[in-house]
Amino acid sequence: MDPEKYYTERLSHFSAKIHSTRKRLKMLAFLRMAVFLVTVIMVVIATRWGMTSVIISAITGLSIFIVILIRYLNIQRQLRKDENLADINENEMKALRGKYPMFPDGSEFNDPDHPYLADLDIFGPQSLFQYINRSASNIGKHRLAEFLSNPLKDTGIIIKRQEAVNELAVRPDFRQDFQATGYMASEQPADKQALLDWVSEPAQFNRKKFLFLLVFIPVLTFTVLTLAFTSVISPSWALLYITVPFGITGRYLKTINRKYGMLTGKAELMKKYSGLFATIEQEKFNSHEMASQKQRLNSGNHLPSEATKHLSAILDAFDVRNNILAGFLLNFLFLWDLIQVLRTEKWQSRYRDELPKWLDVLADTDALCSLANFHFNHPGSIFPEVTNDEYLVNAKGLGHPLISAAKRINNPARLLCRRHFTIVSGANMAGKSTYLRTVGITMVLAMAGSAVIAEEMTFQPAGLVTSIRTRDSLQKNESYFYAELKKLKYIIERLQKGERLVILLDEILKGTNSKDKQGGSIALLEKLLRFDATGLIATHDLALGEMEQTHPGNITNKCFEVIIENDTLVFDYKLKDGIARQMNATFLMKKMGITD
């Protein structure tokens, strides 16, 4: 399936549908107004024939008006979803052209102390996360961030996730419907925790005395009002009676307000969750992972879509208390707040254990849809095979996903399981750092269960640590050099614990003088070779390349060469065997007029 053709056709379809729907809404709005005016006229005319005719005219007109209003609201909701679908396809067309700032970049997930996040641009503007994130929910966005921050080590789980991503990739209609439904209501970062805190709260109003009050007080209230209206008792007694229902509500108002505060603004969120659950429930899946996820939703007595829709209705009723007049009347007549608290507690007791599982399924499905969208947008991407051979990574035609296909130069990558390092030398801007990031980001995607940009690839899960973009820290009073030493110490400590690591280092010990840097780099590399580690080291220091002679089989030289033709630098960005011989710093400084 050609993604650009698919998005173009879908955008055209929904744009036309939106245009037609807006016309229908205008017609219904006009019809609604006409029914209202006709009803008023008919009621006025009916006064000539008595009260019965007035009532019949009013009820008939009001019924027609309500039917039209409900129809209008349903179509308006569908219009919002169609507008979301049009936006989704328009944004995907932009993303195919390398423009994706409209998607959340996940900056909140950045961790400067993480082994690789900052070096590989996993989060932040123009990051991998922003490029692939299509989350329909906040919990899905967090789950996708977990996928990229905490790579899987379990081969079986990786394979199952690959199968799920592959299945979802060929179901773009399902993914877009899921995404558009998720865009129907906004979320707050704390919503999930607030729901989990609320659902785990112990019940406080499920005692028999409250059930008695909810029956007895409304009966008593209507009895008092009837006696007052029929002049059996003085109206002053009815006014005095107001203190009874409000006294009962006031007695528990603090607890009611606290419970309501935990659910404030959640009615629309529950409608959204209900729609997302329904989308999953209605789809038939073949992959083990997705079928298992759906089974988790169907394991209870009620479908999650029905249960959350019911909770949304309860919360809508609870929100009526925010209307002063309606809240006053309903609490006076029925102890409204107490009724809604009891309804929420009944929901809690029924679904206390289910809700966390449902949200977990929703988060997983949402995150998997993002990975599936990435695979769909890159028809040439593949799912790397998880093996147990001599290579940790063995790839042909490996490319960086954030570089457009038109500009991207793909290269091979081979990292052995045994202690082995590849020294990557080359001139400035020749492609060393990009190559390290390509290998690193590909490993992150592979261990997340995603497709990768490659012609062929096998890999084994392993820990990943990088030191490519070391930063100093004024807040921590750390120099650039000290920050780098801390990272190297962290690597050694993990190796001493027996972990198998892939290590990606760009220009070791950049913060010291060249002689000290060379001696320290050689000493570090020799120590790394004592452990069961493998990796890539990018460097300008050609002396490191000479270690291939003293450590045959454990060190391999690769390079990116630069050619100077007709007083112009030519980069081909192709990985080659051996040590780089051309350097370009002096040439560039002269070219830019910095030196003579």
Coordinates of C-alpha atoms in Angstrom, one line a residue:
M1 CA 0.0 0.0 0.0
D2 CA 1.4 3.4 -1.1
P3 CA 1.1 5.6 2.0
E4 CA 1.0 8.9 0.1
K5 CA -1.7 7.6 -2.2
Y6 CA -3.7 6.3 0.8
Y7 CA -3.5 9.6 2.7
T8 CA -4.4 11.6 -0.3
E9 CA -7.5 9.6 -1.0
R10 CA -8.6 9.6 2.6
L11 CA -8.1 13.4 2.9
S12 CA -10.2 13.9 -0.2
H13 CA -12.9 11.6 1.1
F14 CA -13.2 13.2 4.5
S15 CA -13.0 16.7 3.1
A16 CA -16.0 16.0 0.9
K17 CA -17.8 14.3 3.8
I18 CA -17.2 17.3 6.0
H19 CA -18.5 19.7 3.4
S20 CA -21.7 17.6 3.1
T21 CA -22.2 17.2 6.8
R22 CA -21.9 21.0 7.4
K23 CA -24.7 21.5 4.9
R24 CA -26.9 19.0 6.8
L25 CA -26.1 20.7 10.1
K26 CA -27.2 24.1 8.7
M27 CA -30.4 22.5 7.5
L28 CA -31.1 20.9 10.9
A29 CA -30.4 24.2 12.7
F30 CA -32.9 26.0 10.4
L31 CA -35.4 23.1 10.9
R32 CA -35.0 23.3 14.7
M33 CA -35.7 27.0 14.7
A34 CA -38.7 26.5 12.5
V35 CA -40.1 23.8 14.8
F36 CA -39.6 26.1 17.8
L37 CA -41.5 29.0 16.1
V38 CA -44.3 26.7 14.8
T39 CA -44.7 25.2 18.3
V40 CA -45.0 28.7 19.9
I41 CA -47.6 29.7 17.2
M42 CA -49.6 26.4 17.7
V43 CA -49.6 26.8 21.5
V44 CA -51.0 30.4 21.1
I45 CA -53.7 29.2 18.7
A46 CA -54.5 26.2 20.9
T47 CA -55.5 28.5 23.7
R48 CA -58.8 29.0 21.9
W49 CA -59.7 25.3 22.4
G50 CA -58.6 24.9 26.0
M51 CA -55.7 23.6 28.1
T52 CA -55.8 20.1 26.7
S53 CA -55.0 21.4 23.2
V54 CA -52.3 23.6 24.6
I55 CA -50.6 20.7 26.3
I56 CA -50.9 18.5 23.3
S57 CA -49.4 21.2 21.0
A58 CA -46.6 21.9 23.4
I59 CA -45.7 18.3 23.9
T60 CA -45.8 17.5 20.2
G61 CA -43.6 20.4 19.3
L62 CA -41.2 19.8 22.1
S63 CA -40.9 16.1 21.2
I64 CA -40.1 17.0 17.5
F65 CA -37.6 19.7 18.7
I66 CA -35.8 17.2 21.0
V67 CA -35.6 14.6 18.2
I68 CA -34.1 17.1 15.9
L69 CA -31.7 18.4 18.6
I70 CA -30.4 14.8 19.4
R71 CA -29.9 14.2 15.7
Y72 CA -28.1 17.5 15.4
L73 CA -25.7 16.7 18.3
N74 CA -25.0 13.2 17.0
I75 CA -24.1 14.5 13.5
Q76 CA -22.1 17.3 15.1
R77 CA -20.1 14.7 17.0
Q78 CA -19.5 12.7 13.8
L79 CA -18.4 15.9 12.1
R80 CA -15.7 16.4 14.8
K81 CA -14.5 12.9 14.2
D82 CA -14.4 13.4 10.5
E83 CA -12.5 16.6 11.0
N84 CA -10.0 14.7 13.1
L85 CA -9.6 12.1 10.4
A86 CA -9.0 14.8 7.8
D87 CA -6.4 16.4 10.0
I88 CA -4.7 13.0 10.6
N89 CA -4.3 12.4 6.9
E90 CA -3.1 15.9 6.2
N91 CA -0.5 15.7 9.0
E92 CA 0.7 12.3 7.7
M93 CA 1.2 13.8 4.2
K94 CA 3.4 16.5 5.9
A95 CA 5.2 13.9 7.9
L96 CA 6.1 12.0 4.7
R97 CA 7.8 15.2 3.5
G98 CA 9.8 15.4 6.7
K99 CA 7.6 18.0 8.5
Y100 CA 6.3 16.7 11.8
P101 CA 6.4 19.6 14.4
M102 CA 2.7 19.2 14.9
F103 CA 3.2 16.0 16.9
P104 CA 4.1 16.1 20.7
D105 CA 7.9 15.7 21.1
G106 CA 8.0 14.0 24.5
S107 CA 10.4 16.5 26.0
E108 CA 8.9 15.7 29.4
F109 CA 10.4 12.2 29.2
N110 CA 14.0 13.3 28.7
D111 CA 16.4 12.2 31.3
P112 CA 20.0 13.6 31.2
D113 CA 21.3 10.6 33.3
H114 CA 19.8 8.0 31.0
P115 CA 22.3 5.7 29.2
Y116 CA 21.4 6.9 25.7
L117 CA 18.3 9.1 25.4
A118 CA 20.0 12.5 24.9
D119 CA 22.8 11.1 22.6
L120 CA 20.3 9.4 20.2
D121 CA 17.7 12.3 20.2
I122 CA 15.0 9.9 21.4
F123 CA 12.9 12.8 22.9
G124 CA 12.6 16.5 22.2
P125 CA 12.2 18.6 19.1
Q126 CA 13.0 16.8 15.9
S127 CA 13.4 13.6 17.8
L128 CA 12.6 10.0 17.1
F129 CA 9.6 10.2 19.5
Q130 CA 8.1 13.2 17.7
Y131 CA 8.6 11.4 14.4
I132 CA 6.8 8.2 15.3
N133 CA 4.4 9.3 18.0
R134 CA 0.7 9.1 17.0
S135 CA -0.7 8.6 20.4
A136 CA -4.5 8.9 20.8
S137 CA -4.2 9.1 24.6
N138 CA -1.9 10.4 27.2
I139 CA -1.4 6.9 28.6
G140 CA -0.5 5.7 25.1
K141 CA 2.1 8.4 24.9
H142 CA 3.6 7.4 28.2
R143 CA 3.7 3.8 27.1
L144 CA 5.4 4.6 23.8
A145 CA 8.0 6.6 25.8
E146 CA 8.5 3.4 28.0
F147 CA 9.0 1.3 24.9
L148 CA 11.8 3.6 23.7
S149 CA 13.4 4.2 27.1
N150 CA 13.4 0.6 28.4
P151 CA 14.3 -1.8 25.6
L152 CA 13.1 -5.3 25.9
K153 CA 15.5 -8.1 26.6
D154 CA 13.0 -11.0 26.3
T155 CA 13.2 -12.4 22.8
G156 CA 9.8 -14.0 22.9
I157 CA 8.1 -10.7 23.9
I158 CA 10.0 -8.8 21.1
I159 CA 8.8 -11.3 18.5
K160 CA 5.2 -11.1 19.7
R161 CA 5.3 -7.3 19.6
Q162 CA 6.7 -7.4 16.1
E163 CA 3.8 -9.5 15.0
A164 CA 1.4 -7.1 16.6
V165 CA 3.0 -4.1 14.9
N166 CA 3.0 -5.9 11.6
E167 CA -0.7 -6.7 11.9
L168 CA -1.6 -3.1 12.9
A169 CA 0.5 -1.7 10.1
V170 CA -1.8 -3.2 7.4
R171 CA -4.9 -1.8 9.2
P172 CA -4.5 1.9 8.7
D173 CA -8.3 2.4 8.8
F174 CA -8.5 0.9 12.3
R175 CA -5.5 2.9 13.5
Q176 CA -6.9 6.2 12.2
D177 CA -10.3 5.5 13.7
F178 CA -8.6 4.8 17.0
Q179 CA -6.6 8.0 16.7
A180 CA -9.5 10.2 15.7
T181 CA -11.6 8.8 18.6
G182 CA -8.7 9.7 21.0
Y183 CA -8.7 13.2 19.7
M184 CA -12.3 13.8 20.7
A185 CA -11.4 14.8 24.2
S186 CA -8.2 16.3 25.7
E187 CA -6.4 14.8 28.7
Q188 CA -4.4 16.0 31.6
P189 CA -1.1 14.2 32.6
A190 CA -2.5 13.4 36.0
D191 CA -5.8 11.9 34.8
K192 CA -4.7 8.2 34.9
Q193 CA -3.3 8.4 38.4
A194 CA -6.4 10.3 39.6
L195 CA -8.6 7.6 38.2
L196 CA -6.5 4.8 39.8
D197 CA -6.5 6.7 43.1
W198 CA -10.3 7.1 43.0
V199 CA -11.1 3.5 42.0
S200 CA -9.0 2.2 44.9
E201 CA -10.8 4.4 47.4
P202 CA -12.8 2.5 50.1
A203 CA -16.5 2.9 49.9
Q204 CA -18.1 5.2 52.5
F205 CA -21.7 5.4 51.5
N206 CA -22.7 1.8 50.9
R207 CA -24.3 1.3 54.3
K208 CA -28.0 0.6 54.7
K209 CA -28.8 3.9 56.4
F210 CA -27.9 5.8 53.2
L211 CA -30.1 3.5 51.1
F212 CA -32.9 4.2 53.5
L213 CA -32.4 8.0 53.4
L214 CA -32.4 7.9 49.6
V215 CA -35.9 6.3 49.6
F216 CA -37.4 7.9 52.7
I217 CA -36.3 11.6 52.2
P218 CA -37.7 12.0 48.7
V219 CA -41.0 10.4 49.8
L220 CA -41.1 12.8 52.8
T221 CA -40.2 15.8 50.6
F222 CA -43.0 15.2 48.1
T223 CA -45.4 14.5 51.0
V224 CA -44.6 17.8 52.6
L225 CA -44.9 19.7 49.3
T226 CA -48.2 18.1 48.5
L227 CA -49.6 19.0 51.9
A228 CA -48.4 22.6 51.5
F229 CA -49.9 22.9 48.0
T230 CA -53.2 21.6 49.2
S231 CA -53.1 23.9 52.2
V232 CA -53.2 21.1 54.7
I233 CA -50.1 22.6 56.3
S234 CA -48.8 26.1 56.3
P235 CA -46.2 26.9 53.5
S236 CA -43.9 28.1 56.3
W237 CA -43.6 24.5 57.4
A238 CA -42.4 23.6 53.8
L239 CA -39.8 26.3 54.0
L240 CA -38.7 25.1 57.3
Y241 CA -38.5 21.5 56.0
I242 CA -35.8 22.6 53.5
T243 CA -33.3 22.3 56.3
V244 CA -33.9 18.5 56.4
P245 CA -32.6 17.4 53.0
F246 CA -29.9 20.1 53.0
G247 CA -28.9 19.2 56.5
I248 CA -28.3 15.6 55.5
T249 CA -26.3 16.6 52.4
G250 CA -24.4 19.2 54.4
R251 CA -23.5 16.5 57.0
Y252 CA -21.5 14.7 54.3
L253 CA -20.6 17.6 52.0
K254 CA -16.9 17.5 52.8
T255 CA -16.6 13.9 51.8
I256 CA -18.8 14.3 48.8
N257 CA -16.8 17.3 47.5
R258 CA -13.5 15.4 48.0
K259 CA -14.8 12.4 46.0
Y260 CA -16.3 14.6 43.3
G261 CA -13.0 16.5 43.1
M262 CA -11.2 13.3 42.1
L263 CA -13.7 12.9 39.2
T264 CA -14.0 16.5 38.1
G265 CA -13.8 16.8 34.3
K266 CA -13.6 13.1 33.8
A267 CA -17.0 12.6 32.0
E268 CA -15.6 13.5 28.6
L269 CA -12.5 11.4 29.2
M270 CA -14.7 8.4 30.0
K271 CA -16.6 8.9 26.8
K272 CA -13.3 9.0 24.9
Y273 CA -12.1 5.8 26.7
S274 CA -15.4 4.2 25.9
G275 CA -15.0 4.9 22.2
L276 CA -11.4 3.7 22.2
F277 CA -12.4 0.4 24.0
A278 CA -15.2 0.0 21.5
T279 CA -12.8 0.4 18.6
I280 CA -10.6 -2.5 19.9
E281 CA -13.6 -4.7 20.9
Q282 CA -15.1 -4.5 17.3
E283 CA -11.8 -5.5 15.6
K284 CA -10.8 -9.1 15.0
F285 CA -7.1 -9.7 15.5
N286 CA -4.9 -12.5 14.4
S287 CA -1.6 -11.8 16.1
H288 CA -1.0 -13.4 19.5
E289 CA -0.3 -10.1 21.2
M290 CA -3.4 -8.2 19.9
A291 CA -5.7 -11.2 20.4
S292 CA -4.4 -11.5 23.9
Q293 CA -4.9 -7.8 24.6
K294 CA -8.5 -8.0 23.3
Q295 CA -9.1 -11.1 25.5
R296 CA -8.1 -9.1 28.5
L297 CA -10.9 -6.6 27.7
N298 CA -13.5 -9.4 27.3
S299 CA -12.6 -11.3 30.5
G300 CA -15.1 -9.5 32.7
N301 CA -18.9 -9.5 32.9
H302 CA -19.2 -6.2 31.1
L303 CA -17.3 -4.8 28.2
P304 CA -15.0 -1.9 29.1
S305 CA -16.8 0.3 26.5
E306 CA -20.1 -0.2 28.2
A307 CA -18.7 0.2 31.7
T308 CA -16.9 3.4 31.0
K309 CA -19.9 4.8 29.1
H310 CA -22.0 4.1 32.2
L311 CA -19.4 5.9 34.4
S312 CA -19.5 8.8 32.0
A313 CA -23.3 9.1 32.3
I314 CA -22.9 9.0 36.2
L315 CA -20.3 11.8 36.0
D316 CA -22.5 13.9 33.7
A317 CA -25.3 13.5 36.3
F318 CA -22.9 14.4 39.1
D319 CA -21.8 17.5 37.2
V320 CA -25.4 18.9 37.4
R321 CA -24.5 20.1 40.9
N322 CA -22.4 22.8 39.2
N323 CA -25.7 24.4 38.0
I324 CA -26.8 26.3 41.1
L325 CA -30.6 26.2 40.4
A326 CA -30.6 22.5 39.2
G327 CA -28.3 21.5 42.0
F328 CA -30.5 23.1 44.6
L329 CA -33.7 21.6 43.3
L330 CA -32.3 18.1 42.8
N331 CA -30.6 17.9 46.2
F332 CA -33.8 19.2 47.8
L333 CA -36.0 16.7 46.0
F334 CA -33.8 13.6 45.8
L335 CA -30.5 14.1 47.7
W336 CA -28.9 14.2 44.3
D337 CA -25.2 14.4 45.4
L338 CA -25.7 11.5 47.7
I339 CA -27.3 9.4 44.9
Q340 CA -24.4 10.1 42.5
V341 CA -21.7 9.2 45.2
L342 CA -23.5 5.9 45.8
R343 CA -23.6 5.2 42.0
T344 CA -19.9 5.9 41.7
E345 CA -19.1 3.7 44.7
K346 CA -21.2 0.9 43.1
W347 CA -19.1 1.3 39.9
Q348 CA -15.9 1.2 41.9
S349 CA -16.8 -2.0 43.7
R350 CA -17.7 -3.7 40.4
Y351 CA -14.7 -2.6 38.3
R352 CA -12.0 -1.8 40.9
D353 CA -9.8 -4.7 39.7
E354 CA -10.7 -4.3 36.0
L355 CA -10.0 -0.6 35.4
P356 CA -6.1 -0.8 35.8
K357 CA -6.1 -3.8 33.3
W358 CA -8.3 -2.0 30.8
L359 CA -6.1 1.1 30.9
D360 CA -3.0 -1.0 30.4
V361 CA -4.5 -2.6 27.3
L362 CA -5.4 0.8 26.0
A363 CA -1.9 2.1 26.6
D364 CA -0.2 -0.9 24.9
T365 CA -2.6 -0.7 21.8
D366 CA -2.0 3.0 21.5
A367 CA 1.8 2.7 21.6
L368 CA 1.7 -0.3 19.2
C369 CA -0.3 1.8 16.7
S370 CA 2.4 4.5 16.7
L371 CA 5.0 1.8 15.8
A372 CA 2.7 0.4 13.2
N373 CA 2.2 3.8 11.6
F374 CA 6.0 4.2 11.4
H375 CA 6.2 0.8 9.5
F376 CA 3.3 1.8 7.2
N377 CA 5.0 5.1 6.4
H378 CA 8.2 3.3 5.4
P379 CA 7.2 0.4 3.1
G380 CA 10.8 -0.6 2.7
S381 CA 11.3 -1.0 6.5
I382 CA 11.8 -4.5 7.9
F383 CA 11.4 -6.4 11.1
P384 CA 14.9 -7.5 12.2
E385 CA 15.3 -11.2 13.0
V386 CA 16.1 -12.1 16.6
T387 CA 18.9 -14.7 16.5
N388 CA 21.4 -16.4 18.7
D389 CA 24.5 -16.4 16.4
E390 CA 27.9 -14.7 16.6
Y391 CA 26.6 -11.2 15.9
L392 CA 24.8 -8.8 18.3
V393 CA 24.0 -6.8 15.2
N394 CA 24.4 -7.8 11.6
A395 CA 22.8 -5.4 9.2
K396 CA 22.9 -4.5 5.6
G397 CA 21.7 -1.2 4.2
L398 CA 21.1 0.4 7.7
G399 CA 19.7 3.9 7.6
H400 CA 18.7 6.6 10.1
P401 CA 14.9 7.0 10.2
L402 CA 15.0 10.8 10.7
I403 CA 16.9 11.3 7.4
S404 CA 14.7 11.4 4.3
A405 CA 15.1 8.5 1.9
A406 CA 16.2 10.9 -0.8
K407 CA 19.2 12.1 1.3
R408 CA 19.9 9.0 3.4
I409 CA 23.0 6.9 2.7
N410 CA 22.7 3.4 4.1
N411 CA 25.6 1.4 5.5
P412 CA 26.3 -2.0 6.9
A413 CA 26.7 -2.7 10.6
R414 CA 28.3 -5.7 12.3
L415 CA 28.8 -6.0 16.1
L416 CA 30.1 -9.3 17.3
C417 CA 28.8 -10.9 20.5
R418 CA 32.3 -11.5 21.8
R419 CA 34.6 -8.7 23.0
H420 CA 35.1 -6.6 19.9
F421 CA 35.3 -2.9 19.0
T422 CA 35.1 -1.3 15.7
I423 CA 37.2 1.9 15.4
V424 CA 35.4 4.4 13.0
S425 CA 37.8 7.1 11.9
G426 CA 37.2 9.9 9.5
A427 CA 37.3 13.7 8.9
N428 CA 34.9 16.2 10.3
M429 CA 31.4 16.0 8.9
A430 CA 32.2 12.7 7.1
G431 CA 29.4 10.8 8.9
K432 CA 31.0 9.2 12.0
S433 CA 28.5 10.5 14.6
T434 CA 25.5 10.0 12.3
Y435 CA 26.6 6.4 11.8
L436 CA 26.9 5.8 15.6
R437 CA 23.4 7.3 16.1
T438 CA 22.0 5.2 13.3
V439 CA 23.2 2.0 14.9
G440 CA 22.0 3.1 18.3
I441 CA 18.6 4.3 17.3
T442 CA 18.1 1.1 15.2
M443 CA 18.9 -1.0 18.3
V444 CA 16.4 1.0 20.3
L445 CA 13.7 0.4 17.7
A446 CA 14.5 -3.3 17.3
M447 CA 14.3 -3.9 21.0
A448 CA 11.0 -2.0 21.1
G449 CA 9.6 -4.5 18.6
S450 CA 9.5 -2.0 15.8
A451 CA 10.4 -2.2 12.2
V452 CA 13.8 -0.6 11.2
I453 CA 15.3 1.1 8.2
A454 CA 17.4 -1.7 6.7
E455 CA 17.6 -4.2 3.8
E456 CA 18.5 -7.1 6.1
M457 CA 19.2 -7.3 9.8
T458 CA 19.6 -9.8 12.7
F459 CA 20.2 -8.8 16.3
Q460 CA 20.3 -10.0 19.9
P461 CA 18.9 -7.9 22.7
A462 CA 21.6 -6.2 24.9
G463 CA 22.2 -3.2 27.1
L464 CA 22.9 0.0 25.2
V465 CA 25.1 2.8 26.5
T466 CA 26.3 5.8 24.5
S467 CA 28.6 8.8 25.0
I468 CA 28.2 10.9 22.0
R469 CA 27.0 14.3 23.2
T470 CA 28.4 14.8 26.6
R471 CA 27.4 18.1 28.4
D472 CA 28.8 20.0 31.3
S473 CA 26.4 21.0 34.1
L474 CA 26.5 24.4 35.9
Q475 CA 23.8 23.2 38.3
K476 CA 25.9 20.1 39.3
N477 CA 29.2 22.0 39.2
E478 CA 30.5 19.5 36.7
S479 CA 32.9 20.2 33.9
Y480 CA 32.6 18.8 30.4
F481 CA 35.6 16.5 31.1
Y482 CA 34.2 15.3 34.5
A483 CA 30.8 14.6 32.9
E484 CA 32.5 12.3 30.4
L485 CA 34.5 10.5 33.0
K486 CA 31.3 9.9 35.0
K487 CA 29.7 8.3 31.9
L488 CA 32.8 6.1 31.3
K489 CA 32.8 5.0 35.0
Y490 CA 29.1 4.1 34.7
I491 CA 30.0 1.9 31.7
I492 CA 32.8 0.1 33.6
E493 CA 30.6 -0.5 36.6
R494 CA 27.8 -2.1 34.5
L495 CA 30.4 -4.3 32.8
Q496 CA 31.8 -5.3 36.1
K497 CA 28.4 -6.5 37.1
G498 CA 28.5 -8.9 34.2
E499 CA 26.1 -7.1 31.8
R500 CA 26.5 -7.6 28.1
L501 CA 26.6 -4.1 26.6
V502 CA 26.8 -2.4 23.2
I503 CA 28.9 0.7 23.7
L504 CA 28.9 3.7 21.3
L505 CA 31.5 6.3 22.0
D506 CA 32.2 9.4 20.0
E507 CA 35.7 10.9 20.4
I508 CA 36.8 9.6 23.8
L509 CA 38.1 12.2 26.3
K510 CA 37.3 15.2 24.1
G511 CA 37.9 17.5 27.1
T512 CA 41.6 17.0 27.5
N513 CA 44.9 17.6 25.5
S514 CA 45.7 15.4 22.6
K515 CA 48.6 13.5 24.2
D516 CA 46.6 12.8 27.4
K517 CA 43.5 12.0 25.3
Q518 CA 45.4 9.4 23.2
G519 CA 47.0 7.6 26.2
G520 CA 43.7 7.6 28.1
S521 CA 41.7 6.4 25.0
I522 CA 44.1 3.5 24.5
A523 CA 44.0 2.5 28.2
L524 CA 40.2 2.7 28.2
L525 CA 39.8 0.6 25.1
E526 CA 42.2 -2.0 26.5
K527 CA 40.2 -2.2 29.7
L528 CA 36.9 -2.5 27.8
L529 CA 38.3 -5.5 25.9
R530 CA 38.7 -7.3 29.2
F531 CA 35.0 -7.5 29.5
D532 CA 32.3 -9.1 27.4
A533 CA 31.6 -5.9 25.6
T534 CA 31.2 -4.8 22.0
G535 CA 30.7 -1.5 20.3
L536 CA 31.8 1.4 18.0
I537 CA 34.2 4.1 18.8
A538 CA 34.3 7.1 16.4
T539 CA 37.6 9.1 16.5
H540 CA 39.9 11.5 14.7
D541 CA 42.8 9.9 16.5
L542 CA 44.4 7.6 14.0
A543 CA 46.6 6.0 16.7
L544 CA 43.6 4.1 17.9
G545 CA 43.4 2.4 14.6
E546 CA 46.8 1.0 15.0
M547 CA 45.5 -1.1 17.9
E548 CA 44.1 -3.5 15.3
Q549 CA 47.7 -4.8 14.9
T550 CA 48.2 -5.4 18.6
H551 CA 44.6 -6.8 19.2
P552 CA 43.9 -8.9 16.1
G553 CA 40.3 -10.2 16.1
N554 CA 39.2 -7.8 18.8
I555 CA 39.6 -4.5 17.0
T556 CA 38.5 -3.7 13.4
N557 CA 39.1 -0.5 11.5
K558 CA 36.3 1.2 9.5
C559 CA 36.3 4.7 8.1
F560 CA 34.5 7.5 6.3
E561 CA 36.7 9.2 3.8
V562 CA 36.5 12.7 2.3
I563 CA 37.8 13.7 -1.1
I564 CA 39.0 17.1 -2.1
E565 CA 38.1 17.7 -5.8
N566 CA 38.6 21.1 -7.5
D567 CA 39.0 22.8 -4.2
T568 CA 35.7 21.3 -3.0
L569 CA 35.1 18.7 -0.3
V570 CA 33.2 15.6 -1.5
F571 CA 31.5 13.3 1.1
D572 CA 30.1 10.0 0.0
Y573 CA 29.1 8.9 3.6
K574 CA 30.0 5.3 2.7
L575 CA 31.6 3.1 5.4
K576 CA 34.9 1.7 4.2
D577 CA 37.5 -0.7 5.5
G578 CA 40.7 0.6 7.1
I579 CA 41.8 3.9 8.7
A580 CA 40.8 7.3 7.3
R581 CA 43.7 9.3 5.7
Q582 CA 42.1 12.5 4.7
M583 CA 41.4 15.2 7.3
N584 CA 39.7 18.5 6.5
A585 CA 39.9 20.9 9.5
T586 CA 42.7 23.1 8.0
F587 CA 41.0 23.0 4.6
L588 CA 37.7 24.2 6.0
M589 CA 39.2 27.0 8.1
K590 CA 40.9 28.3 5.0
K591 CA 37.8 27.9 2.9
M592 CA 35.7 29.9 5.4
G593 CA 38.3 32.6 5.6
I594 CA 39.2 31.8 9.3
T595 CA 42.9 31.3 8.5
D596 CA 45.1 32.2 5.6

